[in-house]
Short mmCIF file of C-alpha atoms in Angstrom, two decimals:
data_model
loop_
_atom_site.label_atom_id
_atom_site.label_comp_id
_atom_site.label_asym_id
_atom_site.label_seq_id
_atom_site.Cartn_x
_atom_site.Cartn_y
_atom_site.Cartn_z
CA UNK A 12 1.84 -12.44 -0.78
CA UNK A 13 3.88 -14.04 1.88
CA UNK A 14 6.54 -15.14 -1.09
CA UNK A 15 6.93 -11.74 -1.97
CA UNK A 16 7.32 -10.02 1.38
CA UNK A 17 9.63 -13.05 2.39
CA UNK A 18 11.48 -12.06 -1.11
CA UNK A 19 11.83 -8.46 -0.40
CA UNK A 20 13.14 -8.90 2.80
CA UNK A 21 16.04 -11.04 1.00
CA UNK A 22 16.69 -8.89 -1.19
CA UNK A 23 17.41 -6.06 1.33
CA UNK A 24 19.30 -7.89 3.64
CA UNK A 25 21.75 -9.12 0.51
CA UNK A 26 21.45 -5.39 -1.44
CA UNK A 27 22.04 -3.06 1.81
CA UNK A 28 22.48 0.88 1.26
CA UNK A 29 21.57 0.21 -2.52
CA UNK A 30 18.94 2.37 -4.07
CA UNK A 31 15.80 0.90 -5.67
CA UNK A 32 17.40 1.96 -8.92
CA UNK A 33 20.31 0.06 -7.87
CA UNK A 34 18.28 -3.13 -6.91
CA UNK A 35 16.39 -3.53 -9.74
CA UNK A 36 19.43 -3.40 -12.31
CA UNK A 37 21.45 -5.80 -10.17
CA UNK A 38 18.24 -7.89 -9.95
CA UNK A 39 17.56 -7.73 -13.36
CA UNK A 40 21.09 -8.79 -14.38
CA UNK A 41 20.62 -11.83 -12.13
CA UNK A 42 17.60 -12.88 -13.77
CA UNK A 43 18.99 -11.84 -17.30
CA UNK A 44 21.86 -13.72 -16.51
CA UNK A 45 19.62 -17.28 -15.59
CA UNK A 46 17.55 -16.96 -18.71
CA UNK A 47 19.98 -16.59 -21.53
CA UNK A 48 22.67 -18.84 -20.18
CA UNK A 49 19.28 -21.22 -19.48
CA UNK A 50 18.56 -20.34 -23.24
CA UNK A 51 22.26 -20.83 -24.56
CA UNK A 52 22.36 -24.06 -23.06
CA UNK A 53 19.32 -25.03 -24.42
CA UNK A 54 19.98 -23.58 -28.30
CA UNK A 55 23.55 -25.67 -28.12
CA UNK A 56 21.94 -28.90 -26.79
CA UNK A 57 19.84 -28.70 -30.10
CA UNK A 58 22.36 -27.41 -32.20
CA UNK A 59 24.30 -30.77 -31.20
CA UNK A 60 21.66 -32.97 -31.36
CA UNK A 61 20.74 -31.68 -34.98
CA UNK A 62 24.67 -32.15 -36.26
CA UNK A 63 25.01 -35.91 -34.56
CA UNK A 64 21.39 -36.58 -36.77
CA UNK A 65 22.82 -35.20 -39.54
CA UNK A 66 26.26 -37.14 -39.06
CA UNK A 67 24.30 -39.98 -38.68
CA UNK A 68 22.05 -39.18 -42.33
CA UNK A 69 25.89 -38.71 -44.00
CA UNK A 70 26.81 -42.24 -42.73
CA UNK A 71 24.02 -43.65 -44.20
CA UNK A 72 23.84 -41.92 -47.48
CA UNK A 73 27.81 -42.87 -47.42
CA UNK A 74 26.77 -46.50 -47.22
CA UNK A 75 24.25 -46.89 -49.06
CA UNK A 76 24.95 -46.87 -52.74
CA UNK A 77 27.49 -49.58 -51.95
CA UNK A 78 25.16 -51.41 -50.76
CA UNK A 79 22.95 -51.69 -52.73
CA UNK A 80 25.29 -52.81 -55.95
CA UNK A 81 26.35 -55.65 -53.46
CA UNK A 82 22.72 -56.58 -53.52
CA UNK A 83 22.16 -56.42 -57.33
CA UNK A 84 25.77 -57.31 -58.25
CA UNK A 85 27.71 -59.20 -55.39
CA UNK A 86 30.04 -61.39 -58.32
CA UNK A 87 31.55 -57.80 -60.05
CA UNK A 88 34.16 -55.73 -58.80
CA UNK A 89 33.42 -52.88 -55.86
CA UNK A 90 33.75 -49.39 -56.74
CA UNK A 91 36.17 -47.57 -54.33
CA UNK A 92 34.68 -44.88 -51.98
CA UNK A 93 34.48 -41.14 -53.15
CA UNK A 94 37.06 -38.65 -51.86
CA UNK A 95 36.64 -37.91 -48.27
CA UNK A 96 34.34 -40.85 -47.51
CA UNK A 97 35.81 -43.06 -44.75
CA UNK A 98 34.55 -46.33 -45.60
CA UNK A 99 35.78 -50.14 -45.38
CA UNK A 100 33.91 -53.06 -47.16
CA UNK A 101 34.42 -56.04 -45.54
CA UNK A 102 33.49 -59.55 -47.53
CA UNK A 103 31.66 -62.95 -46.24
CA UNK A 104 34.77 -64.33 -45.85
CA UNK A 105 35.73 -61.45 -43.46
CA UNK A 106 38.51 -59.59 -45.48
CA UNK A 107 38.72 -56.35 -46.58
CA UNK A 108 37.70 -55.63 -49.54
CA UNK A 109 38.41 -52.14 -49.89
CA UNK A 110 38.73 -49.82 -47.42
CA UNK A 111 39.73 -45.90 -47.02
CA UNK A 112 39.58 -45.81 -43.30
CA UNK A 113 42.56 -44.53 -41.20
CA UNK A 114 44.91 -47.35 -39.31
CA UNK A 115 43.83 -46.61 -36.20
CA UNK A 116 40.21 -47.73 -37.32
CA UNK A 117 41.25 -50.54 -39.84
CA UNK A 118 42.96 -52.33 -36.99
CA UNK A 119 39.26 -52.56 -35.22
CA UNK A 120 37.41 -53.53 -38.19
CA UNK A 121 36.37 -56.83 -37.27
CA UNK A 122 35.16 -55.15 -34.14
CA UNK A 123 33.74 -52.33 -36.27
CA UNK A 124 31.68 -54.64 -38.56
CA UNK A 125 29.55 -56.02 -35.35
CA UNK A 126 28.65 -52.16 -34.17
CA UNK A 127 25.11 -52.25 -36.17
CA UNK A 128 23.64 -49.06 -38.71
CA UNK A 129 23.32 -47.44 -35.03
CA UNK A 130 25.94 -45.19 -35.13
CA UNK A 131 28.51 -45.56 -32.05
CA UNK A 132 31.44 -42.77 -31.33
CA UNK A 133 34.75 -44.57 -31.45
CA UNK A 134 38.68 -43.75 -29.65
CA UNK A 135 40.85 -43.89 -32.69
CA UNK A 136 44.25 -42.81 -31.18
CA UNK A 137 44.18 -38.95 -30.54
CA UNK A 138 40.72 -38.55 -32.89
CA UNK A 139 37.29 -39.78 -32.52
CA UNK A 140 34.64 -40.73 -35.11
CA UNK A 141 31.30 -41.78 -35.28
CA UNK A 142 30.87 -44.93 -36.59
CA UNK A 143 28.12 -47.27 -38.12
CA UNK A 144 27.97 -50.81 -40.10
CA UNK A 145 25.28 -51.61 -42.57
CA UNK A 146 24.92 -55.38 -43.77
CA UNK A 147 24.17 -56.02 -47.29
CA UNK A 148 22.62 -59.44 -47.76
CA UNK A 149 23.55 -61.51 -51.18
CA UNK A 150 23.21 -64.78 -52.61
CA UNK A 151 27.25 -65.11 -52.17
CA UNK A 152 26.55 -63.99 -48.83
CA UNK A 153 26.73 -61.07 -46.27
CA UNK A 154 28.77 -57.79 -46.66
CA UNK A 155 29.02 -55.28 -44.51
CA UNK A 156 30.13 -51.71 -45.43
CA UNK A 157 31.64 -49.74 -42.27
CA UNK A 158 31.14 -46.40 -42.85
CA UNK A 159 32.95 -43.43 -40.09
CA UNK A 160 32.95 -39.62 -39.65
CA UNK A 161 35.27 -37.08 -38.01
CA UNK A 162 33.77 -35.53 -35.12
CA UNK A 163 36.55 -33.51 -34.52
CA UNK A 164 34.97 -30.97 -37.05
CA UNK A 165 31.52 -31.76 -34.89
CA UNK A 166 32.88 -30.91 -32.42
CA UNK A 167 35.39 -27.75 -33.28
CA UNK A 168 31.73 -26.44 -34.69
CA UNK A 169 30.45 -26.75 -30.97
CA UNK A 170 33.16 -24.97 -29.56
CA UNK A 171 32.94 -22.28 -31.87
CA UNK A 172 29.39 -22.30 -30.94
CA UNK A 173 29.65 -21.89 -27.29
CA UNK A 174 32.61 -19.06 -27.44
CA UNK A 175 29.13 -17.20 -29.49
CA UNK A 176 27.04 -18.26 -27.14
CA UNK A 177 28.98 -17.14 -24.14
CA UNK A 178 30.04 -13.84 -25.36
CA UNK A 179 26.43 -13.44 -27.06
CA UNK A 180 24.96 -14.11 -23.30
CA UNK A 181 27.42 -11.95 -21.45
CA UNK A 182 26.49 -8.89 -24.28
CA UNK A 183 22.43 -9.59 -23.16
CA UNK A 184 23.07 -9.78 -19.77
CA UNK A 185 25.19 -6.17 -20.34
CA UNK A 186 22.77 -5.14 -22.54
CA UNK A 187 19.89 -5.64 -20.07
CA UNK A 188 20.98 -4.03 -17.19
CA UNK A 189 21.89 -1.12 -19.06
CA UNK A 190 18.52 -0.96 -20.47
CA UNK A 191 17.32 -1.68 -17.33
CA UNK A 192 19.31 1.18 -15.61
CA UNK A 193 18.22 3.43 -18.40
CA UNK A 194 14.36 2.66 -17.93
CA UNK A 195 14.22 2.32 -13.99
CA UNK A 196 16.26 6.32 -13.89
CA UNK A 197 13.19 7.48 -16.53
CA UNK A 198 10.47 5.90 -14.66
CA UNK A 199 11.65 7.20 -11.34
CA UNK A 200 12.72 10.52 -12.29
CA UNK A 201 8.93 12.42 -11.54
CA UNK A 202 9.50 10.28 -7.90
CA UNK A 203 12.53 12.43 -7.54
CA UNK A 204 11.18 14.98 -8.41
CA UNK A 205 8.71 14.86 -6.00
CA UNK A 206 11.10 14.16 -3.90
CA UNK A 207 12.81 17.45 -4.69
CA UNK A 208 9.92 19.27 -4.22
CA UNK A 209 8.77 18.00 -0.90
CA UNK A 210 12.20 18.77 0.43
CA UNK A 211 12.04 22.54 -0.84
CA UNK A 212 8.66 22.53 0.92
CA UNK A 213 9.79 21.41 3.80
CA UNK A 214 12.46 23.66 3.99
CA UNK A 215 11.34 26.79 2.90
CA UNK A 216 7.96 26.69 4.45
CA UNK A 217 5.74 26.92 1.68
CA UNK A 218 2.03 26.35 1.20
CA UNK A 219 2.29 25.66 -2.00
CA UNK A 220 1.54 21.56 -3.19
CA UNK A 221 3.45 19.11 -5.11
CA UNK A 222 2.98 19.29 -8.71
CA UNK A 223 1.04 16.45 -10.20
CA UNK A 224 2.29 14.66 -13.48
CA UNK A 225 0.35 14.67 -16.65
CA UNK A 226 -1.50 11.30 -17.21
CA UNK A 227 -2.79 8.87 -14.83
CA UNK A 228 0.34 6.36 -13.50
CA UNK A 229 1.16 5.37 -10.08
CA UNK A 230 3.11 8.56 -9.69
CA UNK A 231 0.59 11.11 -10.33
CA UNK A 232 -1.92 9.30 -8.07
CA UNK A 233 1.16 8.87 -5.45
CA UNK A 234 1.84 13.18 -6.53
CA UNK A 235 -2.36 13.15 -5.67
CA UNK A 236 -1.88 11.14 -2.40
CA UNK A 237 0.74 13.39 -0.54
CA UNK A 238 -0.85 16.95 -1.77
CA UNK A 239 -3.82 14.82 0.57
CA UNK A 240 -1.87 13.93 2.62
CA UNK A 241 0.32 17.48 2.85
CA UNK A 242 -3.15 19.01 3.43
CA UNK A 243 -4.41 17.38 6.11
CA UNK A 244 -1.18 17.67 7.82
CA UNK A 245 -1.23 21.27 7.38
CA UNK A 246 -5.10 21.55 8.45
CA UNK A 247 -3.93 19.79 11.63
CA UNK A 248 -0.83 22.31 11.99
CA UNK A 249 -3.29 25.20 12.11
CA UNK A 250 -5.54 23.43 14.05
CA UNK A 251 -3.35 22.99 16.56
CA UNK A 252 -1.75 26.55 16.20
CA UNK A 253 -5.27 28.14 16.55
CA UNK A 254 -5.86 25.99 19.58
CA UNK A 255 -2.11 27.20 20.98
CA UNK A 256 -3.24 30.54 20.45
CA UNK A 257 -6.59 30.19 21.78
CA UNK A 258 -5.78 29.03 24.21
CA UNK A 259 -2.80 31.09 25.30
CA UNK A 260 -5.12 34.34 24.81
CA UNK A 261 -8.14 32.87 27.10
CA UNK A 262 -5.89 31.68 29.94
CA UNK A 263 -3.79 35.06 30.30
CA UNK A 264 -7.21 36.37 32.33
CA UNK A 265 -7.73 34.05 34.41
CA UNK A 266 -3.93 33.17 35.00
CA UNK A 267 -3.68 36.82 35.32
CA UNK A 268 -6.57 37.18 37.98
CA UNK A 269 -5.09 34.08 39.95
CA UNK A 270 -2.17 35.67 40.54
CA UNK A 271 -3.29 38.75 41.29
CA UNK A 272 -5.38 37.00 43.84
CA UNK A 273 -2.77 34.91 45.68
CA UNK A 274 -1.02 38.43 46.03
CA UNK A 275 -4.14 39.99 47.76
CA UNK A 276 -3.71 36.90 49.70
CA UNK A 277 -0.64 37.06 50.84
CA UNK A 278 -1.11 41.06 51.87
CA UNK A 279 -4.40 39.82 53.67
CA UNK A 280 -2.52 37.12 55.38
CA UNK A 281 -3.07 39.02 59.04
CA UNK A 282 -6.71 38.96 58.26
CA UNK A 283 -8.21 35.58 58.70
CA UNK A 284 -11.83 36.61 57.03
CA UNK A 285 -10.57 38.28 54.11
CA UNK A 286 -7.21 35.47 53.82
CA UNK A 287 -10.34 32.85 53.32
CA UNK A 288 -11.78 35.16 50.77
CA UNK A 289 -9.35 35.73 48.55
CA UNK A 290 -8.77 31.78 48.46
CA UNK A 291 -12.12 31.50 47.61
CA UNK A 292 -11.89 33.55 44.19
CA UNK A 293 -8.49 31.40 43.95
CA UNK A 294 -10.20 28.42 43.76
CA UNK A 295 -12.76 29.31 41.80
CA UNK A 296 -10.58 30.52 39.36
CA UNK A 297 -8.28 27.37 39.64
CA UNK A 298 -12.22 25.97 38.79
CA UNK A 299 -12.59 27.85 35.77
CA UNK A 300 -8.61 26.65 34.69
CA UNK A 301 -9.67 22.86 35.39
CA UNK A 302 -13.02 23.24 33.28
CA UNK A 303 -10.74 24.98 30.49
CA UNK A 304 -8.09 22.05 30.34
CA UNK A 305 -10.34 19.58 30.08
CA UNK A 306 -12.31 21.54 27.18
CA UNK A 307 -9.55 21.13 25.15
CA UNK A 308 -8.41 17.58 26.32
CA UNK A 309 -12.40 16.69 25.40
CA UNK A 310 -12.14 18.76 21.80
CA UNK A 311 -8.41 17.17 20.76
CA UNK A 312 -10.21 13.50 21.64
CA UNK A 313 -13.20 14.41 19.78
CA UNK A 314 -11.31 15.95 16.35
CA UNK A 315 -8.89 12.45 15.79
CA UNK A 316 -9.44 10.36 13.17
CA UNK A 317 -10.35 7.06 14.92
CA UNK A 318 -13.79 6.26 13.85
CA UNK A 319 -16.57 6.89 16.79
CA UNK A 320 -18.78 3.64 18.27
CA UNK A 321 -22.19 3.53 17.48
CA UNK A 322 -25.36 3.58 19.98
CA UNK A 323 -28.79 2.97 18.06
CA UNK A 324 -32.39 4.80 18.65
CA UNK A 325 -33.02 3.53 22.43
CA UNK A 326 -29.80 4.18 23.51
CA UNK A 327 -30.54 7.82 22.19
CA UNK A 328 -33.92 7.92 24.14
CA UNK A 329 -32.09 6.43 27.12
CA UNK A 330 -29.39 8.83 27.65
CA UNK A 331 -31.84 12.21 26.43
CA UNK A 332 -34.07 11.12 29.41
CA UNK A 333 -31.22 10.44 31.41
CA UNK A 334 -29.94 14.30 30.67
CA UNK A 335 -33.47 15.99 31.31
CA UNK A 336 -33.57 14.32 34.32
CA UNK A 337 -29.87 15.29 35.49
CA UNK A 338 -31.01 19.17 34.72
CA UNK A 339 -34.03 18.78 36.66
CA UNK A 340 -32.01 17.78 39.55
CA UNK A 341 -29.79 20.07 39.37
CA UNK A 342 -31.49 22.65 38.24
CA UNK A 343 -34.24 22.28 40.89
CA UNK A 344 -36.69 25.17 40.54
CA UNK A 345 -40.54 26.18 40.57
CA UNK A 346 -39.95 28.54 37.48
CA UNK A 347 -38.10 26.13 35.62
CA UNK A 348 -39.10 23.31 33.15
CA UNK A 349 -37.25 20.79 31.31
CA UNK A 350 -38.71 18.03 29.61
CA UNK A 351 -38.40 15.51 25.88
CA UNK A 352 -40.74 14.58 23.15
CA UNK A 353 -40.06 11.53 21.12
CA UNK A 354 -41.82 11.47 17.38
CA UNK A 355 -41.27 8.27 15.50
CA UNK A 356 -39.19 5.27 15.80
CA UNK A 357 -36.31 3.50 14.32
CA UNK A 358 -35.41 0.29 16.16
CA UNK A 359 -33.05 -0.96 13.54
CA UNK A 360 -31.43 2.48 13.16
CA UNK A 361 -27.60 2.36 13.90
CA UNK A 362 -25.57 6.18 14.72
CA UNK A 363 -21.94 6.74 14.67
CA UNK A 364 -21.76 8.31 17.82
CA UNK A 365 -21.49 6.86 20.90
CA UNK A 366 -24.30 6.95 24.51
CA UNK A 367 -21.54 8.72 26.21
CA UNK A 368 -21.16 11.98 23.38
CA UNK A 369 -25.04 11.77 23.14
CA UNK A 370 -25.22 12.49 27.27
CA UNK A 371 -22.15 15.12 26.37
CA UNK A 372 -23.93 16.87 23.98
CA UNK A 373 -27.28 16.88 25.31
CA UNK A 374 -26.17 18.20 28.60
CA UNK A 375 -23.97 21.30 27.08
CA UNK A 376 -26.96 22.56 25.01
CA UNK A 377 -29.27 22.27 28.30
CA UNK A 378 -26.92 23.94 30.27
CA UNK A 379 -26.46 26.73 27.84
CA UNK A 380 -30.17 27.28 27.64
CA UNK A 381 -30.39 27.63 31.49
CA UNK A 382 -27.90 29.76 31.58
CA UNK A 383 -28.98 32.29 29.52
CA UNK A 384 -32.52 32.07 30.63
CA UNK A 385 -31.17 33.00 33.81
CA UNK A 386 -32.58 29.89 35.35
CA UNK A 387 -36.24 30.54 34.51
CA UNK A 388 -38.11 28.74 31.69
CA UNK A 389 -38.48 26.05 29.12
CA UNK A 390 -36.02 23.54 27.54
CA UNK A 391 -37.54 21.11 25.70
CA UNK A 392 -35.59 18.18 23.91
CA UNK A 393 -37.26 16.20 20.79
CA UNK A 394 -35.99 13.57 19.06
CA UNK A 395 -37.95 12.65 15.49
CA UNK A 396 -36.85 10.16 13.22
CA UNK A 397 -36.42 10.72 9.20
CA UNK A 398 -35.96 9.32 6.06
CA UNK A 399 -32.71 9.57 6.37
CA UNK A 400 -31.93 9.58 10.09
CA UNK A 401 -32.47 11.41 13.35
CA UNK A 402 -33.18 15.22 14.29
CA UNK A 403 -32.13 15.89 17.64
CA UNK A 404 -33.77 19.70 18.65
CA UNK A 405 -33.14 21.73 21.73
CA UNK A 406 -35.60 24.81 21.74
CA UNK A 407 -35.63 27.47 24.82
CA UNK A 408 -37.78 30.22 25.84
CA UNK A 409 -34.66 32.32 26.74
CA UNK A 410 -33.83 35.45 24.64
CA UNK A 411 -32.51 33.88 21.57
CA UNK A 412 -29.04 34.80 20.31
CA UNK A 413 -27.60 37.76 18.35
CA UNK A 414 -27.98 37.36 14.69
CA UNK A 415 -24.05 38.53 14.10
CA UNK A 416 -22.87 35.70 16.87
CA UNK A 417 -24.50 33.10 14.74
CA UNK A 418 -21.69 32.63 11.95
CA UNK A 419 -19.33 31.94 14.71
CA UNK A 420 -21.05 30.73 17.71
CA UNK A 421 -19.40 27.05 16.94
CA UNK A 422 -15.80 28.71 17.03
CA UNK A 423 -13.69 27.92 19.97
CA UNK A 424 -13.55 30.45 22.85
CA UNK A 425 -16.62 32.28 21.35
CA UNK A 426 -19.24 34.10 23.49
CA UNK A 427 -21.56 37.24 22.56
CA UNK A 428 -20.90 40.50 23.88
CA UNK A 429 -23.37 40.94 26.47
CA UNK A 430 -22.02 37.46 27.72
CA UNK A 431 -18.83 38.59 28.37
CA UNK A 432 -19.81 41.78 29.69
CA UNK A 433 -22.10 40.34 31.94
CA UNK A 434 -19.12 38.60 33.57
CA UNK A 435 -20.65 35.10 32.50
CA UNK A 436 -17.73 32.35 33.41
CA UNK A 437 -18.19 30.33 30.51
CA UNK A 438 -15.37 29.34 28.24
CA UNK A 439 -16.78 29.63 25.08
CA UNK A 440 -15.87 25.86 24.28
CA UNK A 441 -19.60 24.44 25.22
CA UNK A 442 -20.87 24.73 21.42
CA UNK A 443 -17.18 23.58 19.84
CA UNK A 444 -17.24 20.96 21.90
CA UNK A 445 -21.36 20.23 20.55
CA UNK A 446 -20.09 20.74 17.09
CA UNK A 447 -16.87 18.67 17.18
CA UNK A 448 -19.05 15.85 18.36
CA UNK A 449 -21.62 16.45 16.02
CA UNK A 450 -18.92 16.60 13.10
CA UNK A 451 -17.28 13.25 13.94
CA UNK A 452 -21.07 11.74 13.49
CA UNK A 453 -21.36 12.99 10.35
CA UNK A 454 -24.08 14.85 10.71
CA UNK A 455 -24.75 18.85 10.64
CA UNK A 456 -26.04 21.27 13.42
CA UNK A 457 -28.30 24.55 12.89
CA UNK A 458 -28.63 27.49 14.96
CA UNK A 459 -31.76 29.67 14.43
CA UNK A 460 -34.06 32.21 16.87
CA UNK A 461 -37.44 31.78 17.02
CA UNK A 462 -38.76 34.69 18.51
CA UNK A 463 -39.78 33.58 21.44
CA UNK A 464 -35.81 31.85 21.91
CA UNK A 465 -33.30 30.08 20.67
CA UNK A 466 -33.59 26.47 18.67
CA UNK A 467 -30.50 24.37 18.22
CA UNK A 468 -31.32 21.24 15.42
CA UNK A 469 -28.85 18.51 14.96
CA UNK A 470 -29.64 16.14 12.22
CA UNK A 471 -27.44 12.64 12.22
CA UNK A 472 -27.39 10.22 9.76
CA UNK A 473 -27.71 6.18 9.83
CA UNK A 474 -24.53 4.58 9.58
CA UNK A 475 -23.41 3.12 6.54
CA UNK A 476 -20.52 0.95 8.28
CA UNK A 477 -20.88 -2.47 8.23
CA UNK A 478 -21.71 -4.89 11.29
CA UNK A 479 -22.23 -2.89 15.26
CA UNK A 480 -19.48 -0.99 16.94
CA UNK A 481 -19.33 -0.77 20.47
CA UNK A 482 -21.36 0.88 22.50
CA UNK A 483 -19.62 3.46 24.82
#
């Protein structure tokens, strides 16, 4: 991995401004370029090695007949060499006997005659010829028949060779990257097409997704990938636009009533009793702002994607007794009663949501169940564990909830009727906020009435993630 990241970096920093398309011909031309010059190289190293073994075969066939009628008949005349065989017989007494070998090689032939059947390449004036020397051993004594070849032909064949060679190489090479060029622009023609389609998306505005291309290649799983991708981006968008909206439409009241507030202020400014009550509706209502704001500061935390820490079963025993007990406190009161029930165990159980959401979440849905008991009756908070996890339930003795508010009592700024017209100065964000943090646990939440109130049941699920998160 490290060679090819260090390889792809090259290759931009030589190839700037070029397009993949671009890169990959020039980069296959390069390596085109390396492996049939390599192979041309190679093909005319052999091709000479085969003609100098062949030479060398001719020399010896040339020789060899002569030889052996020395052997058999050294006292009768020598037959004369064939018609284009360069050959010199040389006697025990060291003359020629016959020869048919140019000047510039009969000068040499006493030098000639000690070469050996090995055959050695020989200067002869402005030519050059492979020569060898076979000794024929007789009863007179010893010949020796010098036999030569012209490697100009040798070597007129090579050169004729590597002009092919060259211009068969520089055709590849051509022919490649052409090929090359042709098969890169049909293999990334559906990414530029994609391409094309994203950018008419983005401009015009459309919901529509990318089309996705028959089979299954990299590009239709890449087409699969951004309509993923283009829908979570879009969920987000209207997320966020909803929230915008939201939360435009919920602070025009209170905005509204601040101001109109500050102004009764302002005309009570001679009066110092009524002056310190109309800045104590302002700052109640600056209150109600604050608790707003940081509603939706606590709901855009809970909805990212970064993956929650996980508490396990005493933690959520800890911080349930820890809420019941912050309720009673607060919530000091003869006719009121708060109190848990734990039913089962799971000490090895592990929960993807972390001490401080449980204390969050435990605390809204007490709070809400005060509130619309009016202060006066019973919360009670049990925890069981399951088969498959844990059931959190909150049950009340209040008067329950309409069945029609139900649907969309997790919606943001949500409240029943009677809620609103009874002037309550809730947001609406309490049970968003429950089910956000519910959500990012996995897990599911349940609203139902009892008859006798209201029962909220929260069921979370053991985490499957490997190894123990934090604990927050």
């Amino acid at each position: 991995m490290p060679w090819n990241s260090s390889s792809e970096r090259s290759t931009s920093m030589r190839l700037p401004g070029l397009s993949i398309r671009a890169r990959i011909t020039v980069g296959s031309l390069v390596i085109a370029a390396v492996l049939f010059s390599g192979a041309a190289v190679f093909f005319r190293g052999e091709v000479q090695a085969i003609l100098i073994e062949t030479t060398t075969t001719l020399l010896h066939s040339d020789a060899a007949p002569i030889v052996t009628d020395l052997i058999r008949n050294p006292t009768e005349p020598i037959d004369g060499p064939s018609e284009g065989q360069l050959i010199a017989i040389v006697g025990p007494d060291g003359q020629i006997s016959k020869s048919s070998l140019p000047m510039a090689l009969r000068k040499r032939v006493s030098e000639l005659a000690t070469i050996g059947e090995t055959p050695q390449t020989i200067d002869a004036g402005n030519a050059r010829y492979l020569v060898a020397a076979t000794t024929a051993v007789t009863n007179q004594g010893n010949w020796v028949v010098i036999t030569a070849r012209n490697e100009e032909a040798l070597g007129l064949l090579l050169d004729e060779l590597g002009r092919v060679l060259i211009m068969g190489t520089v055709l590849l090479t051509v022919g490649f990257g052409l090929a090359s060029w042709l098969l890169t622009g049909a293999a990334l023609r559906p990414v530029n097409r994609l391409r094309k389609e994203a950018e008419s998306l983005s401009t015009t505005g459309s919901s529509a997704q990318l089309l996705v291309p028959a089979g299954r290649d990299e590009v239709s799983r890449l087409a699969v990938t951004l309509n993923d991708f283009i829908s979570r981006l879009r969920r987000s968008l209207d997320r966020e636009k909803q929230v915008v909206s939201d939360a435009s439409h919920e602070l025009r009241t209170p905005l509204a009533v601040l101001k109109a507030q500050l102004e009764l202020a302002h005309l009570n400014s001679g009066d110092a009793p009524a002056l310190e009550a109309d800045i104590d509706d302002a700052s109640r209502t600056v209150d109600r702002l604050s608790r707003l704001a940081t509603n939706l500061l606590e709901l855009s935390k809970l909805e990212s994607q970064q993956a929650p820490p996980e508490c396990g079963w005493e933690n959520l025993i800890a911080e349930i007794s820890a809420s019941v007990d912050r309720a009673r406190v607060v919530r000091n009161g003869e006719d009121l009663d708060v109190d848990y029930e734990i039913e089962g165990e799971d000490p090895t159980g592990r929960y993807a949501i972390s001490v401080t959401n449980v204390g969050q979440l435990i605390d809204n849905l007490i709070s809400n169940a005060i509130n619309a008991m009016g202060g006066r009756g019973a919360v009670t908070v049990t925890l069981r564990s399951l088969a498959e996890g844990a059931m959190l339930s909150v049950v009340d003795t209040g008067p329950g909830m309409p069945e029609s508010f139900i649907p969309v009592a997790f919606d943001r700024f949500s409240r029943p009727e009677q809620s609103r017209a009874s002037g309550s100065i809730g947001s609406g964000l309490g049970l968003a906020i429950v089910h956000a943090i519910v959500t990012r646990a996995k897990g599911t939440i349940s609203l139902r009435n009892t008859g006798t109130g209201l029962a909220i049941d929260i069921r979370l699920p053991r985490s499957t993630r490997t190894g123990q998160g934090p604990r927050a």
